[in-house]
Amino acid sequence: MLASGAAGVRVELTRLHSSRFVRDAVRRDMHRHSARRLAASSGDTVSAPVSKDTARGEYLMMLAIGTPPLSYPAIADTGSDLIWTQCAPCTDQCFPQPTPLYNPASSTTFSYLPCSSPLSICEAASLPACVCPGYNYTYGTGWTSGVQGSETFTFGSSPADETSVSDIVFGCSNASSSTYFNGSSGLVGLGRGSLSLVSQLSAGKFSYCLTPFQDTSSSSTLLLGSSASLNDAGVGSTPFVANPTTAPTFYYLDLTGISLGTTDLSIPADAFSLKADGTGGLIIDSGSTITSLVDVAYQQVRAAVLSLVTLPTADGSAATGLDLNENGDTGSDLIWTQCAPCSAQCFQQPTPLYNPASSTTFSPVTCDTTPSKLCPYNQTYGIGWTAGILGSETFTFGSSAADQTRVPGLTFGCSNASSNDSTGSSGLVGLGRGSLSLVTQLGADKFSYCLTPFQDTNSTSTLLLGPSASLNGRGVGSTPFVTSPAQALTHYYVNLTGISLGTTALSIPADAFSLNDTDGTGGLIIDSGTTVTYLVDAAYQQVRAAVLSLVTTLPTTDASAETGLDLCFALPSSTSAPPAMPSMTLHFDGADMYCTEEEDDMDRSDEEEDNCGR
């Protein structure tokens, strides 16, 4: 905690530069694909045996790849699209698998996918070292990267029912995280997107009947195609809900209510409604073990269970994460750094690894339920993850000996495995609203920072925490934070009231950015870890139309496959400066943020220009 009357904490911020910052920011699962057809010679049905992974609980399906075919078990996942397996040669970031590595050089039917293919998610432009078409695919927990190829896949549990399908597009993985995929040799995406096995086979339908969770020896069958129809007595069905454009992969259902015993719970009728902007709704996902409910429904279920179950409760939150509002930059809470010894899944960092054994002030954090047991953590982000143990340590802040502040007893993550999305740093400092963030642990009631312009690669700016964080300079405006909903305690919500382009206020619906206090949907957050500003579709379409009407001297170009952005302009090939883009104003409660390229258009600082420009 900060000492009473202390001026606060001062930290110098250096921008972590990447020449591909826009692509990195907008590629979060924004893959655009086109469908492929099942080869006519393959028949109208394929099948694959499905069994449970005894170690982790996922369901694995068996299939074979290549010519000659090599069998491998892969996680069946209806919540993603990409089909992939680990390929030789594999880096030290590959996980142990139960079958030999597939080697494309040993198959007579393998070919690299051309970058021009509609199924390509090529990142060669942003990853110069990768073979086109390269890919990097992230999941809720875990990631995989490699190159895309085309290959013959063989399905069936016996020679009598084998079906071979040529030209299936898949990922040939040379690096992956191990926390999720161990026990398999890859993953088969069964989602609604065009890269999934379902779409590439043009199966029309698929079905599976999973074995009981306790049954570790039996297998069931996944059917794709005409034989997937279920017409047995007692089989009920529910229609899928049309997907929002923001989530084309998932299978949405209409959940209308929940009962415990004979009692219908009084859950609001719209608790599970899928909204026009893609928020809300309920999906069915074979890759998720636990059913997660929106808070307004969960609280009803929780209360009903407590009223019906007479067993004493126990706090298992530290070990399981259940019933714990622990969310986890200003968009996250956990403070963490890589620690020695570090596994093969650690990324390269510019400084030596922190070694807790070499510090006299380090102590491990133990779990409440088992005082003698170290407390592990696994933190996921929009892209990337980190895992390790929690510890307590003394942190020193300040850019010089004169302004240094030492704070003992801060809880942080000692990471022994991470995805490589944090390369260039040595970890992350969570500045969110949750209890694990640096802001909360310091007891700082305020903090402020003023970021350097994006083009400035040499300067540093300052992060202030505590009383010295007050901003009273000329032209400083402020807008109050909105109370965070229970479902997202970490984030900083602000009230965006409107947007103007030039001098024209756009006709965006008044409730477009409203925060729904009931289920936590909607609202607008400010997040230092997000590079690109995202708008709800009702607002984005207004901004897009206004930009098109004002930018008349530049032709539009389709860069969606490369960037995920659907409106881009082609700059002139000459060395002359491009024409100025229209200024934009974001209107908040009590303050306006001006975004413009013209230095003398408005009275503002460079830092304000840089912040809004992103």
XYZ file of C-alpha atoms in Angstrom:
614
model
C 0.000 0.000 0.000
C 1.097 3.585 -0.521
C 2.250 5.356 2.590
C -0.124 8.020 3.873
C 0.701 11.398 2.358
C 3.068 9.919 -0.218
C 3.182 11.665 -3.583
C 2.485 8.391 -5.352
C 4.296 6.084 -7.737
C 5.966 7.171 -10.976
C 6.804 4.721 -13.744
C 8.314 5.462 -17.157
C 6.413 3.935 -20.076
C 8.206 2.916 -23.271
C 6.101 1.998 -26.260
C 6.515 -1.612 -27.373
C 6.692 -1.130 -31.127
C 5.544 -3.509 -33.810
C 5.405 -2.730 -37.496
C 2.279 -4.893 -37.714
C 0.331 -3.377 -34.845
C -2.905 -2.976 -36.797
C -2.848 -6.509 -38.140
C -2.050 -7.970 -34.731
C -4.884 -6.032 -33.138
C -7.611 -6.891 -35.607
C -6.754 -10.505 -36.455
C -8.359 -11.862 -33.305
C -10.311 -14.704 -34.875
C -11.397 -12.431 -37.781
C -10.795 -14.980 -40.523
C -12.813 -14.677 -43.745
C -13.327 -17.807 -45.719
C -15.230 -19.339 -48.624
C -16.875 -22.773 -48.578
C -15.590 -25.858 -50.393
C -17.488 -28.878 -51.662
C -17.101 -32.548 -50.778
C -15.491 -34.465 -53.633
C -18.161 -36.287 -55.648
C -16.339 -39.596 -55.397
C -16.311 -39.639 -51.615
C -19.954 -40.488 -51.049
C -22.436 -38.565 -48.955
C -21.410 -39.648 -45.449
C -18.213 -39.860 -43.444
C -17.802 -41.120 -39.888
C -15.158 -41.090 -37.182
C -14.950 -42.857 -33.805
C -15.009 -40.508 -30.820
C -13.634 -41.294 -27.346
C -12.853 -39.357 -24.179
C -9.336 -38.244 -23.316
C -8.923 -39.762 -19.840
C -6.329 -37.217 -18.759
C -8.129 -33.984 -19.613
C -11.753 -34.815 -20.406
C -11.895 -33.607 -24.009
C -13.453 -35.804 -26.666
C -11.082 -37.105 -29.333
C -11.973 -38.243 -32.830
C -9.813 -40.583 -34.916
C -9.013 -39.813 -38.527
C -6.117 -40.310 -40.912
C -4.180 -37.842 -43.004
C -1.991 -38.154 -46.079
C -0.978 -40.840 -48.555
C -0.153 -43.313 -47.162
C -2.641 -42.411 -44.395
C -1.352 -41.731 -40.881
C -3.945 -42.054 -38.106
C -4.106 -39.495 -35.341
C -6.478 -38.512 -32.486
C -7.703 -34.912 -32.572
C -9.880 -32.886 -30.222
C -13.376 -32.447 -31.685
C -14.311 -28.794 -31.217
C -17.591 -27.241 -32.361
C -16.395 -23.834 -31.127
C -13.672 -23.326 -33.752
C -13.090 -23.899 -37.468
C -9.468 -24.769 -38.217
C -8.432 -28.420 -38.722
C -4.786 -28.956 -37.748
C -2.170 -31.455 -36.618
C 1.444 -31.140 -35.536
C 3.881 -31.569 -38.425
C 7.511 -32.567 -38.711
C 9.856 -30.827 -38.315
C 8.394 -29.470 -35.072
C 10.009 -26.824 -32.864
C 10.638 -27.034 -29.131
C 7.212 -25.393 -28.741
C 5.431 -28.590 -29.802
C 3.672 -30.740 -27.217
C 4.120 -34.520 -26.749
C 1.544 -36.474 -28.760
C 0.491 -40.145 -28.700
C 1.112 -40.768 -32.430
C 4.032 -40.082 -34.795
C 4.230 -36.596 -36.254
C 2.683 -36.192 -39.686
C 5.412 -35.349 -42.192
C 4.159 -33.575 -45.327
C 7.347 -34.594 -47.153
C 6.321 -38.252 -46.771
C 2.867 -37.832 -48.323
C 2.264 -37.884 -52.075
C -0.966 -35.875 -51.747
C 0.220 -32.896 -49.701
C 0.493 -29.423 -51.195
C 0.909 -25.957 -49.694
C -2.216 -23.825 -49.881
C -1.784 -20.939 -52.334
C -2.063 -17.484 -50.800
C -4.753 -16.726 -53.364
C -7.017 -19.467 -52.004
C -10.256 -18.172 -50.458
C -9.497 -20.407 -47.467
C -6.074 -18.873 -46.865
C -5.482 -17.047 -43.595
C -2.052 -16.040 -44.813
C 0.058 -13.891 -42.502
C 3.150 -13.715 -44.706
C 2.782 -9.945 -44.977
C 2.934 -9.521 -41.209
C 5.272 -12.422 -40.407
C 8.147 -12.151 -42.897
C 9.779 -15.358 -41.636
C 6.757 -17.594 -42.168
C 6.078 -19.654 -45.270
C 3.012 -18.367 -47.041
C 0.320 -19.162 -46.199
C 1.216 -18.992 -42.514
C -1.295 -18.822 -39.694
C -1.559 -18.176 -35.976
C -4.802 -19.426 -34.431
C -5.824 -18.708 -30.825
C -8.354 -20.368 -28.536
C -9.799 -19.549 -25.112
C -6.836 -21.425 -23.642
C -4.016 -22.096 -26.060
C -2.809 -21.360 -29.581
C -1.226 -22.986 -32.617
C 0.775 -21.645 -35.559
C 2.275 -23.023 -38.752
C 1.392 -23.138 -42.443
C -1.779 -24.114 -44.266
C -1.815 -27.058 -46.611
C -4.149 -29.246 -48.630
C -4.284 -32.984 -48.050
C -6.340 -36.194 -48.379
C -8.175 -37.163 -45.188
C -9.451 -40.685 -44.508
C -12.437 -41.282 -42.212
C -13.987 -44.443 -40.781
C -13.418 -46.906 -37.977
C -12.734 -49.947 -40.224
C -11.663 -50.647 -43.839
C -15.272 -51.479 -44.687
C -16.546 -47.978 -43.972
C -13.479 -45.919 -44.879
C -13.997 -42.756 -46.932
C -11.168 -40.680 -48.390
C -11.678 -37.002 -49.205
C -9.056 -35.071 -51.136
C -8.095 -31.399 -50.944
C -9.084 -30.763 -47.326
C -7.468 -27.522 -46.146
C -5.743 -27.879 -42.761
C -3.082 -26.366 -40.550
C 0.373 -27.950 -40.469
C 1.437 -26.835 -36.992
C 5.071 -26.263 -36.067
C 4.460 -24.547 -32.712
C 1.643 -24.739 -30.172
C 0.862 -24.280 -26.507
C 0.659 -27.497 -24.502
C -1.837 -26.630 -21.773
C -4.870 -27.591 -23.814
C -3.800 -30.013 -26.537
C -1.714 -32.616 -24.647
C -3.106 -36.108 -25.192
C -4.126 -35.351 -28.766
C -2.258 -34.818 -32.014
C -4.217 -31.730 -33.015
C -7.758 -30.452 -33.330
C -10.679 -30.716 -35.754
C -12.815 -27.590 -36.002
C -16.500 -28.438 -36.434
C -17.819 -24.872 -36.338
C -19.934 -23.017 -38.866
C -17.043 -21.237 -40.582
C -15.790 -22.220 -44.030
C -12.504 -23.705 -42.724
C -14.296 -26.275 -40.548
C -14.558 -29.943 -41.473
C -18.349 -29.635 -41.635
C -18.182 -26.802 -44.167
C -15.380 -28.276 -46.271
C -17.299 -31.548 -46.579
C -20.536 -29.655 -47.293
C -21.965 -32.156 -44.836
C -25.272 -30.351 -44.346
C -25.574 -31.958 -40.929
C -23.511 -33.861 -38.390
C -24.290 -35.679 -35.146
C -22.512 -37.330 -32.279
C -23.519 -39.065 -29.065
C -20.801 -38.652 -26.472
C -19.919 -41.438 -24.035
C -20.574 -40.820 -20.320
C -17.819 -38.815 -18.698
C -16.923 -41.683 -16.342
C -16.588 -44.166 -19.245
C -12.915 -44.160 -20.214
C -12.923 -47.223 -22.478
C -15.872 -46.889 -24.879
C -16.123 -44.804 -28.051
C -19.068 -43.375 -29.922
C -19.347 -42.223 -33.526
C -19.345 -38.808 -35.161
C -21.397 -38.838 -38.364
C -21.223 -36.158 -41.048
C -23.638 -36.137 -43.968
C -26.989 -37.737 -44.708
C -26.658 -40.574 -42.165
C -26.291 -38.019 -39.348
C -30.101 -37.737 -39.034
C -31.426 -38.843 -35.632
C -34.927 -40.292 -35.910
C -35.057 -42.641 -32.935
C -38.010 -42.542 -30.573
C -37.509 -40.029 -27.795
C -35.109 -37.840 -29.761
C -35.960 -34.172 -29.369
C -34.504 -31.254 -31.289
C -34.132 -27.504 -31.079
C -33.299 -25.220 -34.019
C -30.081 -23.261 -34.214
C -30.344 -19.493 -34.029
C -28.892 -17.508 -36.934
C -25.355 -16.384 -36.146
C -24.473 -12.712 -35.730
C -21.867 -11.449 -38.185
C -19.471 -10.951 -35.268
C -19.381 -14.684 -34.416
C -19.869 -16.780 -37.578
C -18.272 -19.909 -36.078
C -20.562 -20.694 -33.148
C -23.779 -22.698 -32.869
C -26.365 -20.548 -31.070
C -29.438 -21.963 -29.316
C -32.513 -20.342 -27.813
C -32.521 -21.132 -24.077
C -35.938 -20.107 -22.779
C -35.677 -21.017 -19.076
C -34.177 -23.189 -16.330
C -35.839 -25.339 -13.660
C -34.410 -26.875 -10.517
C -36.413 -29.881 -9.445
C -40.027 -28.955 -10.178
C -39.488 -25.224 -9.749
C -39.167 -22.865 -12.704
C -36.636 -20.160 -11.867
C -37.720 -16.543 -12.342
C -35.027 -15.636 -14.866
C -35.802 -12.579 -17.048
C -37.186 -13.568 -20.450
C -34.414 -11.759 -22.331
C -31.512 -13.054 -20.223
C -30.261 -15.305 -23.018
C -31.397 -13.216 -25.978
C -28.982 -12.738 -28.856
C -28.774 -9.051 -29.667
C -28.368 -7.382 -33.041
C -24.818 -6.257 -32.165
C -23.706 -9.854 -31.498
C -23.740 -9.673 -27.703
C -25.734 -12.048 -25.538
C -27.053 -15.348 -26.784
C -26.103 -18.890 -25.791
C -23.840 -21.293 -27.678
C -23.343 -25.050 -27.518
C -19.661 -25.967 -27.634
C -18.065 -29.413 -27.386
C -14.800 -27.813 -26.266
C -16.304 -26.286 -23.099
C -16.616 -28.547 -20.079
C -18.587 -26.271 -17.749
C -21.868 -24.541 -18.542
C -21.434 -20.796 -18.031
C -24.491 -18.625 -17.432
C -25.034 -14.889 -17.630
C -24.975 -13.529 -14.074
C -28.689 -12.738 -13.800
C -29.433 -16.423 -14.514
C -26.519 -17.805 -12.511
C -27.556 -15.990 -9.343
C -31.009 -17.564 -9.599
C -29.515 -21.042 -10.076
C -27.015 -20.503 -7.265
C -29.690 -19.390 -4.821
C -31.924 -22.326 -5.734
C -29.100 -24.842 -5.277
C -28.244 -23.356 -1.869
C -31.879 -23.680 -0.808
C -32.098 -27.346 -1.876
C -28.667 -28.736 -0.911
C -28.083 -29.082 2.827
C -24.376 -29.956 2.665
C -21.944 -27.389 4.126
C -20.322 -25.102 1.570
C -16.550 -24.890 1.089
C -14.438 -22.226 -0.594
C -12.850 -23.895 -3.601
C -12.451 -20.715 -5.591
C -8.676 -20.594 -5.396
C -8.324 -24.142 -6.720
C -11.157 -24.186 -9.269
C -12.042 -20.587 -10.102
C -15.712 -21.352 -9.515
C -17.932 -18.686 -7.978
C -15.067 -16.221 -7.925
C -15.267 -12.850 -9.637
C -11.575 -12.783 -10.525
C -11.134 -11.165 -13.905
C -8.000 -11.350 -15.307
C -2.822 -3.074 -19.090
C -6.108 -1.454 -17.962
C -8.065 -4.362 -19.428
C -6.682 -6.957 -16.982
C -5.661 -7.264 -13.339
C -2.821 -9.740 -12.894
C 0.772 -8.504 -12.584
C 3.211 -11.117 -13.883
C 6.717 -11.692 -15.191
C 8.579 -14.716 -16.499
C 10.471 -16.581 -13.800
C 13.458 -18.923 -13.790
C 13.428 -21.799 -14.367
C 11.285 -21.246 -17.461
C 9.979 -24.013 -19.711
C 10.309 -24.261 -23.476
C 7.045 -22.333 -23.659
C 8.584 -19.074 -22.503
C 9.130 -16.217 -24.937
C 12.333 -14.264 -25.502
C 12.596 -11.186 -23.307
C 15.007 -8.223 -23.293
C 16.039 -8.611 -19.639
C 17.295 -11.520 -17.494
C 14.608 -13.801 -16.056
C 13.507 -13.001 -12.511
C 14.625 -15.827 -10.206
C 12.600 -16.059 -6.972
C 15.358 -18.194 -5.416
C 17.733 -15.220 -5.687
C 15.445 -12.760 -3.888
C 15.300 -12.481 -0.093
C 11.855 -10.839 -0.214
C 10.002 -13.402 -2.332
C 7.446 -15.716 -0.770
C 4.988 -18.036 -2.505
C 1.252 -17.480 -2.128
C -0.549 -20.587 -0.836
C -4.110 -21.601 -1.558
C -6.656 -20.909 1.190
C -8.053 -24.427 1.013
C -4.626 -26.106 1.255
C -2.226 -23.848 3.210
C 0.820 -25.970 2.335
C 0.083 -26.016 -1.406
C 1.325 -23.386 -3.824
C -1.414 -21.448 -5.579
C -1.277 -21.915 -9.367
C -2.845 -19.591 -11.929
C -3.734 -19.703 -15.614
C -4.580 -16.313 -17.118
C -5.913 -15.927 -20.663
C -6.199 -12.761 -22.731
C -7.865 -11.828 -26.023
C -4.759 -13.263 -27.667
C -2.319 -15.160 -25.503
C -2.083 -16.719 -22.054
C 0.289 -17.198 -19.131
C 0.508 -19.825 -16.374
C 2.572 -20.291 -13.230
C 2.253 -19.739 -9.475
C 1.310 -16.693 -7.430
C 3.938 -15.067 -5.259
C 4.494 -12.045 -3.025
C 7.412 -9.699 -3.613
C 8.787 -6.187 -3.077
C 8.357 -3.954 -6.136
C 10.448 -0.846 -6.767
C 9.062 2.000 -8.899
C 10.701 5.112 -10.286
C 13.001 6.140 -13.111
C 15.838 7.358 -10.886
C 17.175 6.846 -7.372
C 15.716 10.200 -6.337
C 12.126 9.252 -7.015
C 12.203 5.521 -6.251
C 9.431 3.983 -4.154
C 9.618 0.450 -2.687
C 6.371 -1.384 -1.959
C 6.564 -4.772 -0.208
C 4.024 -7.576 -0.298
C 2.586 -7.177 -3.808
C 0.973 -10.308 -5.224
C 2.105 -11.212 -8.738
C 2.295 -14.130 -11.138
C 5.571 -16.000 -11.456
C 5.140 -17.323 -14.995
C 6.793 -20.537 -16.147
C 4.887 -20.880 -19.431
C 3.305 -18.352 -21.790
C 2.271 -17.819 -25.362
C 4.698 -15.728 -27.389
C 2.330 -12.772 -27.830
C 4.259 -10.771 -25.208
C 7.619 -10.886 -27.011
C 9.521 -7.628 -26.490
C 8.427 -7.302 -22.869
C 9.198 -9.315 -19.732
C 5.579 -9.647 -18.600
C 2.501 -7.547 -17.987
C 1.179 -5.140 -15.349
C -2.581 -5.279 -14.866
C -4.046 -1.842 -14.162
C -7.691 -2.884 -14.063
C -10.274 -2.433 -11.341
C -9.940 -5.929 -9.848
C -8.270 -6.833 -6.567
C -5.087 -8.248 -8.160
C -4.264 -5.153 -10.203
C -1.387 -2.837 -9.346
C -3.791 0.068 -8.877
C -5.853 -1.817 -6.294
C -2.912 -3.390 -4.456
C -1.240 0.013 -4.082
C -4.463 1.489 -2.741
C -4.116 4.199 -5.394
C -7.415 6.025 -5.772
C -6.299 7.430 -9.118
C -3.684 6.960 -11.804
C -2.832 8.758 -15.033
C -0.628 8.386 -18.050
C 0.036 10.367 -21.213
C 1.279 8.138 -24.014
C 3.930 9.239 -26.495
C 2.928 9.609 -30.159
C 3.013 6.307 -31.975
C 5.745 7.471 -34.351
C 8.082 8.387 -31.477
C 10.240 5.330 -30.832
C 12.786 7.014 -28.534
C 10.842 8.923 -25.879
C 9.196 7.672 -22.723
C 6.144 8.974 -20.941
C 5.130 8.624 -17.322
C 2.566 6.589 -15.440
C 1.553 8.193 -12.142
C -0.311 6.359 -9.378
C -1.664 8.065 -6.294
C -2.090 11.749 -5.354
C 0.415 12.964 -7.951
C -1.746 11.507 -10.734
C -4.090 14.522 -10.727
C -4.199 16.305 -14.096
C -4.820 20.025 -13.785
C -3.066 21.329 -16.896
C -4.461 23.616 -19.555
C -7.059 22.016 -21.810
C -7.441 18.880 -19.707
C -10.991 17.546 -19.778
C -12.420 14.623 -17.884
C -15.309 12.206 -18.046
C -16.497 10.048 -15.139
C -16.204 6.287 -15.156
C -19.417 4.279 -15.261
C -19.910 1.662 -12.542
C -18.644 -1.695 -13.848
C -21.176 -4.539 -14.057
C -20.647 -7.618 -11.897
C -19.702 -9.640 -14.987
C -16.778 -7.371 -15.881
C -15.361 -5.871 -12.703
C -11.942 -5.333 -14.270
C -12.856 -2.919 -17.061
C -13.104 0.876 -17.041
C -16.424 1.896 -18.576
C -17.066 5.410 -19.916
C -20.215 6.986 -21.326
C -19.825 7.746 -25.041
C -22.750 9.976 -25.994
C -22.079 10.546 -29.687
C -19.640 10.833 -32.581
C -19.043 13.646 -35.076
C -17.122 13.630 -38.351
C -15.928 17.092 -39.218
C -18.715 19.382 -38.042
C -21.494 16.842 -38.582
C -22.971 14.946 -35.638
C -23.822 11.393 -36.751
C -27.344 10.085 -36.170
C -26.344 7.178 -33.953
C -29.142 5.727 -31.764
C -29.048 7.204 -28.260
C -28.763 3.771 -26.613
C -26.081 2.370 -28.947
C -23.394 2.534 -26.259
C -25.631 1.977 -23.217
C -24.472 -0.484 -20.571
C -27.097 -3.069 -19.635
C -26.926 -3.257 -15.841
C -28.884 -6.513 -15.780
C -26.678 -8.794 -17.848
C -23.533 -6.648 -18.291
C -23.809 -6.427 -22.078
C -23.224 -3.253 -24.073
C -21.306 -0.286 -22.763
C -17.942 1.077 -23.860
C -14.583 0.482 -22.186
C -11.238 2.260 -22.437
C -8.353 -0.207 -22.586
C -4.638 0.529 -22.997
C -4.106 -2.998 -24.325
C -6.364 -2.509 -27.343
C -4.909 -0.705 -30.348
C -7.959 -0.292 -32.589
C -11.229 1.346 -31.512
C -14.166 -1.033 -31.958
C -17.715 0.293 -32.340
C -21.048 -1.465 -32.074
C -22.386 -2.053 -35.585
C -25.144 0.578 -35.362
C -22.468 3.221 -34.748
C -19.836 1.762 -37.046
C -22.113 1.801 -40.084
C -22.791 5.509 -39.509
C -19.069 6.279 -39.210
C -18.236 4.168 -42.255
C -20.844 5.885 -44.424
C -19.670 9.326 -43.291
C -16.024 8.543 -44.047
C -16.948 7.281 -47.520
C -18.888 10.465 -48.204
C -15.980 12.685 -47.140
C -12.997 10.832 -48.584
C -13.589 11.198 -52.306
C -10.045 11.506 -53.665
C -8.798 8.047 -52.660
C -10.024 4.753 -54.132
C -11.125 2.017 -51.725
C -9.248 -1.283 -51.670
C -10.095 -4.715 -50.284
C -7.592 -5.487 -47.512
C -10.006 -7.539 -45.410
C -8.103 -10.810 -45.824
C -4.904 -9.173 -44.571
C -6.210 -6.862 -41.858
C -9.783 -7.900 -41.060
C -10.888 -4.310 -41.762
C -13.656 -3.847 -44.294
C -12.912 -0.251 -45.327
C -9.424 0.644 -46.525
C -8.147 3.283 -48.954
C -5.323 2.929 -51.479
C -2.679 5.610 -50.916
C -1.201 7.350 -53.951
C 1.964 5.754 -55.286
C 3.720 9.104 -55.555
C 5.905 10.474 -52.778
C 3.519 13.349 -52.151
C 1.741 13.420 -48.811
C -1.643 11.661 -48.806
C -4.719 13.858 -48.467
C -5.867 14.615 -44.930
C -8.534 12.363 -43.477
C -11.632 13.910 -41.913
C -11.416 14.810 -38.244
C -13.478 12.818 -35.786
C -14.798 13.834 -32.373
C -15.867 11.357 -29.709
C -18.321 12.992 -27.312
C -18.218 11.813 -23.689
C -19.926 13.072 -20.553
C -18.205 16.403 -19.885
C -15.382 15.990 -22.432
C -14.694 15.633 -26.140
C -11.815 13.706 -27.702
C -10.632 15.142 -31.011
C -9.048 12.892 -33.615
C -7.428 14.644 -36.550
C -4.261 14.624 -38.626
C -4.074 18.408 -38.927
C -1.744 19.785 -36.269
C -3.377 23.251 -36.169
C -7.014 22.222 -36.426
C -7.626 22.164 -32.695
C -6.103 23.133 -29.400
C -4.857 19.825 -28.051
C -1.646 17.987 -27.104
C 0.269 15.468 -29.221
C -0.600 12.808 -26.712
C -4.312 13.456 -27.103
C -3.934 13.216 -30.857
C -2.094 9.901 -30.581
C -4.616 8.364 -28.211
C -7.599 9.190 -30.379
C -5.756 8.279 -33.565
C -5.690 4.691 -32.416
